[in-house]
Amino acid sequence: MNNEDTTKKINSDDQAWSQFGAMTEAERHAAALRDPDAQPVTAENEQRMRRTPQVRVIRRALRMSQEEFAAK
């Protein structure tokens, strides 16, 4: 990405945050609900979700560094 592209992205991001800042809490909530990738978790969905192992806890219990754990 060149400097001109970077400047356009920064300006675009600033504009998006400015628009977000002008929204009421109700408008933000409504916009979030319209986003298909950001839907609330339902009881049904929660039952289908898998727990993510806590890698840091496991690694520390094994007394391994990140590098050692990754190598294994």
Coordinates of N, CA, C and O in Angstrom, one line a residue:
M1 N 0.9 -1.2 0.0 CA 0.0 0.0 0.0 C 0.9 1.2 0.0 O 1.8 1.4 0.8
N2 N 0.7 2.1 -0.9 CA 1.5 3.3 -1.0 C 0.9 4.4 0.0 O -0.1 4.2 0.6
N3 N 1.6 5.5 0.0 CA 1.2 6.6 1.0 C -0.2 7.2 0.6 O -1.0 7.5 1.5
E4 N -0.5 7.3 -0.7 CA -1.8 7.8 -1.1 C -2.9 6.9 -0.6 O -3.9 7.3 -0.1
D5 N -2.7 5.6 -0.8 CA -3.7 4.6 -0.4 C -3.9 4.6 1.1 O -5.0 4.5 1.7
T6 N -2.7 4.7 1.8 CA -2.8 4.8 3.3 C -3.6 6.0 3.8 O -4.4 5.9 4.7
T7 N -3.3 7.2 3.1 CA -4.0 8.4 3.5 C -5.5 8.2 3.3 O -6.4 8.6 4.1
K8 N -5.9 7.6 2.1 CA -7.3 7.4 1.8 C -8.0 6.5 2.9 O -9.1 6.8 3.3
K9 N -7.3 5.5 3.3 CA -7.8 4.6 4.3 C -8.0 5.3 5.6 O -9.0 5.1 6.2
I10 N -7.0 6.0 6.0 CA -7.1 6.8 7.3 C -8.3 7.7 7.2 O -9.1 7.8 8.2
N11 N -8.4 8.5 6.1 CA -9.6 9.4 6.0 C -10.9 8.7 6.0 O -11.9 9.1 6.6
S12 N -10.9 7.5 5.3 CA -12.1 6.7 5.3 C -12.5 6.2 6.7 O -13.6 6.2 7.1
D13 N -11.5 5.8 7.5 CA -11.7 5.3 8.8 C -12.2 6.4 9.7 O -13.1 6.3 10.5
D14 N -11.5 7.6 9.6 CA -12.0 8.8 10.4 C -13.4 9.1 10.1 O -14.2 9.4 11.0
Q15 N -13.8 9.0 8.8 CA -15.2 9.4 8.4 C -16.1 8.3 9.0 O -17.2 8.7 9.5
A16 N -15.8 7.1 9.0 CA -16.6 6.0 9.6 C -16.8 6.2 11.1 O -17.9 6.1 11.6
W17 N -15.7 6.5 11.8 CA -15.8 6.8 13.2 C -16.6 8.0 13.5 O -17.4 8.1 14.5
S18 N -16.5 9.0 12.6 CA -17.3 10.2 12.8 C -18.8 9.9 12.7 O -19.6 10.4 13.5
Q19 N -19.1 9.1 11.7 CA -20.5 8.7 11.5 C -21.0 7.9 12.6 O -22.1 8.1 13.1
F20 N -20.2 7.0 13.1 CA -20.5 6.2 14.3 C -20.8 7.1 15.5 O -21.7 6.9 16.2
G21 N -19.9 8.0 15.7 CA -20.1 8.9 16.8 C -21.3 9.8 16.8 O -21.9 10.2 17.8
A22 N -21.9 10.0 15.6 CA -23.1 10.8 15.4 C -24.3 10.0 15.7 O -25.4 10.5 15.8
M23 N -24.2 8.7 15.8 CA -25.4 7.8 15.9 C -25.8 7.7 17.4 O -24.9 7.8 18.3
T24 N -27.1 7.6 17.6 CA -27.5 7.4 19.0 C -27.3 5.9 19.4 O -27.0 5.1 18.5
E25 N -27.4 5.6 20.7 CA -27.2 4.2 21.1 C -28.2 3.3 20.5 O -27.8 2.2 20.0
A26 N -29.4 3.7 20.3 CA -30.4 2.9 19.7 C -30.1 2.6 18.2 O -30.3 1.5 17.7
E27 N -29.6 3.7 17.5 CA -29.2 3.5 16.1 C -28.0 2.5 16.0 O -28.0 1.7 15.1
R28 N -27.1 2.6 16.9 CA -25.9 1.7 16.9 C -26.4 0.2 17.1 O -26.0 -0.7 16.5
H29 N -27.3 0.1 18.1 CA -27.9 -1.2 18.4 C -28.6 -1.8 17.1 O -28.4 -3.0 16.8
A30 N -29.4 -1.0 16.5 CA -30.1 -1.4 15.3 C -29.2 -1.8 14.2 O -29.4 -2.8 13.5
A31 N -28.1 -1.0 14.0 CA -27.1 -1.3 13.0 C -26.4 -2.6 13.3 O -26.2 -3.4 12.4
A32 N -26.1 -2.9 14.5 CA -25.5 -4.1 14.9 C -26.4 -5.3 14.6 O -25.9 -6.4 14.1
L33 N -27.6 -5.2 14.9 CA -28.6 -6.3 14.7 C -28.8 -6.6 13.2 O -29.1 -7.7 12.8
R34 N -28.6 -5.6 12.3 CA -28.7 -5.8 10.9 C -27.4 -6.5 10.3 O -27.5 -7.0 9.2
D35 N -26.4 -6.5 11.0 CA -25.1 -7.1 10.6 C -25.2 -8.6 10.7 O -25.2 -9.1 11.8
P36 N -25.2 -9.3 9.6 CA -25.4 -10.8 9.7 C -24.2 -11.5 10.4 O -24.3 -12.6 10.9
D37 N -23.0 -10.8 10.4 CA -21.9 -11.4 11.1 C -21.8 -11.1 12.6 O -20.8 -11.5 13.2
A38 N -22.7 -10.3 13.1 CA -22.6 -9.9 14.5 C -23.9 -10.1 15.2 O -24.4 -9.3 15.9
Q39 N -24.5 -11.3 15.0 CA -25.8 -11.6 15.7 C -25.6 -12.0 17.1 O -24.6 -12.7 17.4
P40 N -26.6 -11.7 18.0 CA -26.4 -12.1 19.4 C -26.4 -13.7 19.5 O -27.0 -14.4 18.7
V41 N -25.8 -14.2 20.5 CA -25.8 -15.6 20.8 C -27.1 -16.0 21.4 O -27.6 -15.4 22.4
T42 N -27.8 -17.0 20.8 CA -29.0 -17.5 21.4 C -28.7 -18.8 22.2 O -27.6 -19.3 22.0
A43 N -29.6 -19.2 23.0 CA -29.4 -20.4 23.8 C -29.1 -21.6 22.8 O -28.3 -22.5 23.1
E44 N -29.8 -21.7 21.7 CA -29.6 -22.8 20.7 C -28.2 -22.7 20.2 O -27.5 -23.8 20.1
N45 N -27.8 -21.5 19.8 CA -26.4 -21.4 19.2 C -25.4 -21.7 20.3 O -24.3 -22.3 20.0
E46 N -25.6 -21.3 21.5 CA -24.7 -21.5 22.6 C -24.4 -23.0 22.8 O -23.3 -23.5 23.1
Q47 N -25.5 -23.8 22.7 CA -25.3 -25.3 22.9 C -24.5 -25.9 21.8 O -23.8 -26.9 22.0
R48 N -24.5 -25.3 20.6 CA -23.7 -25.9 19.5 C -22.2 -25.4 19.5 O -21.4 -26.0 18.9
M49 N -21.9 -24.4 20.3 CA -20.6 -23.9 20.3 C -19.6 -24.8 21.1 O -20.0 -25.5 22.0
R50 N -18.4 -24.9 20.6 CA -17.4 -25.7 21.3 C -16.5 -24.8 22.2 O -16.2 -23.7 21.8
R51 N -16.1 -25.3 23.3 CA -15.2 -24.5 24.2 C -13.9 -24.5 23.5 O -13.4 -25.5 23.0
T52 N -13.2 -23.4 23.6 CA -11.8 -23.2 23.1 C -10.9 -23.6 24.2 O -11.0 -23.0 25.3
P53 N -9.9 -24.5 24.0 CA -9.0 -24.8 25.1 C -8.2 -23.6 25.4 O -7.8 -22.7 24.6
Q54 N -7.9 -23.4 26.7 CA -7.1 -22.3 27.2 C -5.6 -22.7 27.1 O -5.0 -23.2 28.0
V55 N -5.1 -22.4 25.9 CA -3.7 -22.8 25.6 C -2.7 -22.3 26.6 O -1.8 -23.0 27.0
R56 N -2.9 -21.1 27.0 CA -1.9 -20.5 27.9 C -1.9 -21.3 29.2 O -0.8 -21.6 29.8
V57 N -3.0 -21.6 29.7 CA -3.1 -22.4 31.0 C -2.5 -23.8 30.8 O -1.7 -24.2 31.7
I58 N -2.8 -24.4 29.7 CA -2.2 -25.7 29.5 C -0.7 -25.6 29.3 O 0.1 -26.4 29.9
R59 N -0.2 -24.6 28.6 CA 1.3 -24.5 28.4 C 2.0 -24.2 29.7 O 3.0 -24.8 30.0
R60 N 1.4 -23.4 30.5 CA 2.0 -23.1 31.8 C 2.0 -24.3 32.7 O 3.0 -24.5 33.5
A61 N 0.9 -25.1 32.7 CA 0.9 -26.3 33.5 C 2.0 -27.3 33.1 O 2.5 -28.0 34.0
L62 N 2.3 -27.3 31.8 CA 3.4 -28.1 31.3 C 4.7 -27.5 31.5 O 5.7 -28.1 31.1
R63 N 4.8 -26.3 32.0 CA 6.0 -25.5 32.2 C 6.8 -25.4 30.9 O 8.0 -25.7 30.8
M64 N 6.1 -25.1 29.8 CA 6.8 -24.9 28.5 C 6.7 -23.5 28.0 O 5.7 -22.8 28.3
S65 N 7.7 -23.1 27.3 CA 7.7 -21.8 26.7 C 6.8 -21.8 25.5 O 6.4 -22.9 25.0
Q66 N 6.4 -20.7 24.9 CA 5.6 -20.7 23.7 C 6.3 -21.4 22.6 O 5.6 -22.2 21.8
E67 N 7.6 -21.2 22.5 CA 8.3 -21.8 21.4 C 8.3 -23.3 21.6 O 8.1 -24.1 20.6
E68 N 8.5 -23.8 22.8 CA 8.6 -25.3 23.0 C 7.2 -25.9 22.8 O 7.1 -26.9 22.1
F69 N 6.1 -25.2 23.2 CA 4.8 -25.7 23.0 C 4.4 -25.7 21.6 O 3.9 -26.7 21.1
A70 N 4.8 -24.7 20.8 CA 4.5 -24.7 19.4 C 5.3 -25.8 18.6 O 4.7 -26.4 17.7
A71 N 6.5 -26.1 19.1 CA 7.3 -27.1 18.4 C 6.7 -28.5 18.7 O 6.7 -29.4 17.8
K72 N 6.1 -28.7 19.8 CA 5.4 -30.0 20.1 C 4.2 -30.2 19.3 O 3.8 -31.2 19.0

